[in-house]
Short mmCIF file of C-alpha atoms in Angstrom, two decimals:
data_model
loop_
_atom_site.label_atom_id
_atom_site.label_comp_id
_atom_site.label_asym_id
_atom_site.label_seq_id
_atom_site.Cartn_x
_atom_site.Cartn_y
_atom_site.Cartn_z
CA MET A 3 -3.97 -18.00 -19.52
CA ASP A 4 -4.45 -14.79 -21.40
CA THR A 5 -2.45 -11.79 -20.31
CA LEU A 6 -5.85 -9.69 -19.06
CA THR A 7 -6.74 -12.58 -17.19
CA LEU A 8 -3.23 -12.96 -15.60
CA ALA A 9 -3.06 -9.06 -15.13
CA TYR A 10 -6.81 -8.42 -13.32
CA GLY A 11 -6.04 -11.73 -11.55
CA LEU A 12 -2.71 -10.61 -10.28
CA VAL A 13 -4.07 -7.83 -9.02
CA TRP A 14 -7.14 -8.77 -6.90
CA MET A 15 -5.35 -11.81 -5.79
CA SER A 16 -2.39 -9.33 -4.12
CA VAL A 17 -5.49 -7.30 -2.87
CA ALA A 18 -7.16 -10.33 -0.92
CA LEU A 19 -4.21 -11.54 0.19
CA TYR A 20 -3.26 -8.13 1.99
CA ALA A 21 -7.11 -7.68 3.25
CA GLY A 22 -7.46 -11.20 4.27
CA TRP A 23 -3.48 -10.68 6.01
CA LEU A 24 -5.18 -7.58 7.84
CA GLY A 25 -8.33 -9.73 8.87
CA VAL A 26 -6.13 -12.43 10.58
CA GLN A 27 -3.68 -9.62 12.16
CA GLN A 28 -7.03 -7.81 13.26
CA ARG A 29 -8.35 -10.73 15.29
CA ARG A 30 -5.13 -11.25 16.56
CA LEU A 31 -4.74 -8.47 18.15
CA THR A 32 -8.09 -7.89 19.14
CA ARG A 33 -7.66 -11.21 21.08
CA ARG A 34 -4.42 -10.06 22.89
CA LEU A 35 -5.92 -6.87 23.44
CA VAL A 36 -9.28 -8.72 25.02
CA LEU A 37 -6.37 -10.89 27.29
CA LEU A 38 -4.96 -7.91 28.63
CA GLU A 39 -7.77 -5.85 29.33
CA THR A 40 -9.11 -8.73 31.22
CA GLU A 41 -5.85 -9.72 33.36
CA GLN A 42 -5.79 -5.84 34.12
CA GLN A 43 -9.31 -5.75 35.51
CA SER A 44 -8.83 -9.33 37.54
CA GLY A 45 -5.40 -7.95 38.84
CA ARG A 46 -3.69 -11.06 37.90
CA GLY A 47 -0.31 -9.81 36.02
CA PRO A 48 2.76 -12.41 36.28
CA MET A 49 4.64 -9.61 39.19
CA SER A 50 1.13 -8.47 40.37
CA ALA A 51 0.75 -8.48 44.68
CA ARG A 52 -1.84 -11.10 44.24
CA THR A 53 -0.01 -13.23 41.66
CA GLN A 54 2.68 -13.13 43.96
CA SER A 55 1.43 -13.78 47.53
CA SER A 56 -0.81 -17.03 45.50
CA ARG A 57 2.68 -18.30 44.46
CA ALA A 58 4.19 -18.23 48.08
CA ALA A 59 1.34 -19.65 48.75
CA MET B 20 -20.20 -2.73 1.05
CA ALA B 21 -19.72 0.49 -0.59
CA VAL B 22 -16.48 -0.16 -1.65
CA GLY B 23 -17.70 -3.46 -3.17
CA ILE B 24 -19.82 -1.94 -5.27
CA LEU B 25 -18.21 0.90 -6.55
CA LEU B 26 -15.45 -1.52 -7.25
CA ALA B 27 -18.14 -3.77 -9.27
CA THR B 28 -19.11 -1.01 -11.06
CA ALA B 29 -15.64 -0.29 -12.48
CA MET B 30 -15.39 -3.62 -13.30
CA TRP B 31 -18.30 -3.99 -15.33
CA LEU B 32 -16.87 -0.49 -16.74
CA VAL B 33 -13.78 -2.43 -17.82
CA PHE B 34 -15.11 -5.45 -19.33
CA ASP B 35 -18.78 -4.63 -20.81
CA PHE B 36 -18.84 -0.76 -21.09
CA ALA B 37 -15.34 0.01 -22.57
CA PRO B 38 -14.92 -0.06 -26.36
CA GLU B 39 -12.49 -2.72 -27.38
CA GLU B 40 -9.00 -0.65 -28.62
CA GLN B 41 -8.43 -1.70 -32.28
CA THR B 42 -4.68 -2.16 -32.37
CA MET B 43 -4.35 -4.41 -29.22
CA GLY B 44 -7.90 -5.56 -28.77
CA VAL B 45 -8.63 -6.78 -24.95
CA VAL B 46 -5.28 -7.07 -23.62
CA GLN B 47 -5.59 -2.85 -23.89
CA LYS B 48 -7.91 -3.31 -20.71
CA ILE B 49 -4.45 -3.81 -18.64
CA VAL B 50 -4.08 -0.20 -18.86
CA TYR B 51 -7.22 0.36 -16.68
CA VAL B 52 -5.96 -1.13 -13.66
CA HIS B 53 -1.95 -0.57 -14.12
CA VAL B 54 -3.06 3.16 -14.48
CA ALA B 55 -4.84 3.06 -11.37
CA VAL B 56 -2.27 1.47 -8.79
CA ALA B 57 0.47 2.93 -10.63
CA TRP B 58 -1.67 6.29 -9.56
CA PHE B 59 -1.77 5.13 -5.93
CA GLY B 60 1.61 4.37 -5.65
CA LEU B 61 2.73 8.01 -6.61
CA LEU B 62 0.12 8.81 -4.40
CA ALA B 63 0.90 6.70 -1.45
CA PHE B 64 4.75 7.63 -1.59
CA ILE B 65 3.95 11.00 -1.67
CA ALA B 66 1.27 10.55 1.70
CA THR B 67 4.45 8.56 3.34
CA ALA B 68 6.79 11.73 2.71
CA VAL B 69 4.03 14.54 4.42
CA ALA B 70 3.65 11.82 7.40
CA GLY B 71 7.40 11.41 7.81
CA LEU B 72 7.36 15.54 7.73
CA GLY B 73 4.65 15.21 10.31
CA PHE B 74 6.57 13.34 12.37
CA LEU B 75 9.62 14.98 12.44
CA VAL B 76 7.75 18.43 12.95
CA ARG B 77 5.88 17.00 15.76
CA ARG B 78 7.52 13.70 17.02
CA ASP B 79 4.38 11.96 17.64
CA LEU B 80 4.75 8.17 16.29
CA GLY B 81 0.88 8.50 15.32
CA TRP B 82 2.53 10.32 11.88
CA ASP B 83 4.58 7.17 11.61
CA HIS B 84 1.35 4.71 11.88
CA TRP B 85 0.40 6.55 8.60
CA ALA B 86 3.59 7.02 7.01
CA ARG B 87 4.15 3.04 7.41
CA ALA B 88 0.25 2.04 6.12
CA TRP B 89 0.77 4.58 3.23
CA ALA B 90 4.25 2.66 2.57
CA GLU B 91 2.76 -0.39 3.02
CA VAL B 92 -0.29 -0.27 0.64
CA GLY B 93 2.16 2.10 -1.72
CA TRP B 94 4.50 -0.75 -2.04
CA LEU B 95 1.81 -2.98 -2.96
CA CYS B 96 0.89 -1.10 -5.87
CA SER B 97 3.95 0.06 -6.88
CA THR B 98 4.72 -3.68 -6.92
CA LEU B 99 1.59 -4.50 -8.88
CA THR B 100 2.54 -1.28 -11.50
CA LEU B 101 5.44 -3.11 -12.72
CA ILE B 102 3.79 -6.29 -12.90
CA THR B 103 0.98 -5.24 -15.01
CA GLY B 104 3.39 -2.80 -17.13
CA SER B 105 5.55 -5.80 -18.04
CA LEU B 106 2.72 -7.81 -19.03
CA TRP B 107 1.15 -4.91 -20.93
CA ALA B 108 4.67 -4.53 -22.57
CA HIS B 109 4.58 -7.54 -23.99
CA GLU B 110 1.58 -7.55 -25.51
CA ALA B 111 2.47 -3.62 -27.30
CA TRP B 112 6.17 -3.87 -27.50
CA ASN B 113 7.08 -7.43 -27.62
CA THR B 114 9.44 -7.60 -24.37
CA TRP B 115 8.71 -7.86 -20.86
CA TRP B 116 11.53 -5.06 -19.44
CA THR B 117 13.03 -2.26 -21.28
CA TRP B 118 15.36 0.39 -20.10
CA ASP B 119 12.74 3.52 -20.70
CA PRO B 120 13.00 6.60 -18.32
CA ARG B 121 8.96 5.91 -17.29
CA LEU B 122 9.74 2.18 -16.54
CA THR B 123 13.22 2.99 -14.69
CA SER B 124 11.94 5.73 -12.45
CA SER B 125 9.15 3.44 -11.80
CA LEU B 126 11.46 0.89 -10.48
CA ILE B 127 13.50 3.37 -8.43
CA LEU B 128 10.78 4.40 -6.74
CA TRP B 129 9.97 0.62 -6.49
CA THR B 130 13.29 -0.04 -4.48
CA LEU B 131 12.68 3.04 -2.72
CA TYR B 132 9.81 1.63 -1.31
CA ALA B 133 12.02 -1.58 -0.80
CA GLY B 134 14.83 0.13 1.10
CA TYR B 135 12.06 2.53 3.59
CA PHE B 136 10.70 -1.42 4.45
CA LEU B 137 14.62 -2.98 4.97
CA ILE B 138 16.11 -0.03 6.99
CA ARG B 139 13.04 -0.38 9.43
CA GLY B 140 13.29 -3.47 9.80
CA SER B 141 16.68 -3.46 10.69
CA LEU B 142 16.51 -0.74 13.13
CA THR B 143 14.40 -2.39 16.51
CA ASP B 144 13.75 1.32 18.46
CA GLY B 145 10.29 2.52 17.33
CA ILE B 146 11.52 6.08 17.34
CA GLN B 147 14.84 5.10 15.22
CA GLN B 148 12.65 3.80 12.58
CA ALA B 149 10.36 6.81 12.22
CA LEU B 150 13.13 8.97 12.05
CA VAL B 151 14.94 6.91 9.41
CA GLY B 152 11.82 6.22 7.56
CA ALA B 153 10.67 9.81 7.55
CA VAL B 154 14.35 11.23 6.49
CA LEU B 155 14.37 8.52 3.57
CA ALA B 156 10.60 9.61 2.32
CA ILE B 157 11.23 13.01 2.35
CA VAL B 158 14.71 12.66 0.36
CA GLY B 159 13.23 9.52 -1.82
CA VAL B 160 9.92 11.58 -3.00
CA ALA B 161 12.13 13.85 -5.32
CA ASP B 162 11.37 10.10 -7.47
CA VAL B 163 7.39 10.66 -7.90
CA PRO B 164 7.97 13.94 -10.51
CA LEU B 165 10.79 11.53 -11.68
CA VAL B 166 8.00 9.48 -12.69
CA ILE B 167 5.39 11.43 -13.77
CA MET B 168 7.15 13.82 -16.11
CA ALA B 169 9.59 11.29 -17.57
CA THR B 170 7.71 10.90 -20.59
CA ARG B 171 8.02 14.69 -21.43
CA TRP B 172 11.48 15.53 -20.24
CA PHE B 173 13.09 12.34 -21.77
CA ARG B 174 12.80 10.34 -24.96
CA GLY B 175 11.35 6.55 -24.57
CA VAL B 176 8.82 3.93 -25.83
CA HIS B 177 6.10 4.59 -22.82
CA PRO B 178 2.96 6.89 -24.21
CA GLU B 179 3.15 10.04 -22.47
CA SER B 180 -0.57 9.30 -21.89
CA PRO B 181 -2.95 6.42 -23.13
CA GLY B 182 -4.13 7.38 -26.51
CA MET B 183 -8.27 6.88 -25.99
CA GLU B 184 -11.70 7.77 -26.79
CA PRO B 185 -13.58 9.49 -24.85
CA SER B 186 -15.94 7.04 -23.22
CA MET B 187 -12.14 5.45 -22.32
CA HIS B 188 -11.47 8.27 -20.42
CA TRP B 189 -14.78 8.16 -18.43
CA VAL B 190 -13.70 4.02 -17.93
CA LEU B 191 -10.06 5.06 -16.85
CA LEU B 192 -11.41 7.83 -14.59
CA GLY B 193 -14.01 5.24 -12.48
CA THR B 194 -11.36 2.59 -12.26
CA VAL B 195 -9.02 5.30 -10.66
CA VAL B 196 -11.58 6.72 -8.26
CA ALA B 197 -12.82 2.99 -7.14
CA PHE B 198 -9.39 1.38 -6.77
CA THR B 199 -8.52 4.71 -5.07
CA VAL B 200 -11.47 4.50 -2.25
CA LEU B 201 -10.00 0.33 -1.70
CA PHE B 202 -6.55 1.35 -0.76
CA VAL B 203 -7.61 3.96 1.43
CA ALA B 204 -9.45 1.93 3.16
CA LEU B 205 -6.64 -0.46 3.28
CA VAL B 206 -4.39 2.83 4.64
CA VAL B 207 -6.90 3.45 7.48
CA ARG B 208 -7.63 -0.05 8.57
CA ARG B 209 -3.96 -0.72 8.83
CA ARG B 210 -2.69 2.41 10.85
CA GLY B 211 -5.94 1.43 12.75
CA GLN B 212 -3.96 -1.82 13.55
CA LEU B 213 -0.35 0.32 13.86
CA VAL B 214 -2.51 2.10 16.85
CA LEU B 215 -3.45 -0.83 18.51
CA ILE B 216 -0.14 -2.46 18.09
CA GLN B 217 1.22 0.52 20.18
CA ARG B 218 -1.08 0.64 22.23
CA LEU B 219 -0.79 -3.42 22.97
CA ASP B 220 2.77 -2.98 23.23
CA VAL B 221 2.17 -0.22 26.28
CA LEU B 222 0.18 -2.66 27.83
CA GLU B 223 2.02 -5.49 27.95
CA GLU B 224 5.39 -2.89 29.22
CA VAL B 225 2.86 -1.98 31.95
CA ARG B 226 2.11 -5.78 32.75
CA LEU B 227 5.66 -6.97 33.21
CA ALA B 228 6.69 -4.23 35.51
CA GLY B 229 4.00 -5.45 37.73
CA TYR B 230 1.72 -2.64 37.63
CA TRP B 231 -1.43 -4.34 37.77
#
């Protein structure tokens, strides 16, 4: 492999890896946010009164 | 999309439009990407220090999110600067590395970035991380003028500026602009994620405290 290809290949691969990691991270965070917001709206947190009463039942 | 078009144009300029240099041949084209990442590595450290100062003045973690995002992309660029520079040096000077003032001060910059993340990573409290990170960035930013002026202040083998004909200068400018836009886009995206992480942490704390 010639030096020029190696230099540009490394730069583009690093940028693609970082951008890809950002994309994966974004999906994971969005999923967590949706989950938490859904829980919040339905009032089903692990310590919420509704959860405690349903556990007791 | 616009960033993609800009980068594709820059690559076309580098590989098709830019004339081949007579001494080094096609390998000289490494200079375009080398200067682009080196410039952003320096800019990002200044931005990290400015955002760190913003945090120290305002005590608002929002500033720290900017600092961390700039530092992440800056570290990536600083790493790529050393790698592409080393590849170029092997072709031009027949050595992978030499303790030239510009190269040494660039390595110090890379070490400062590495230290920034190592020290932050060793702390668990977000405020402490921001505080120590800000101080380190503000102190470390003194290396940036050293990197820029190293070729003028000290004698070394690194050229003061790449000797180029006018059309090459335009290609260099185009490449620097295109990569700067790409890296700024990455910084903005990463900063958005750090804000989201903070919001999620707050939501998680509220959930665990049993407020819903």
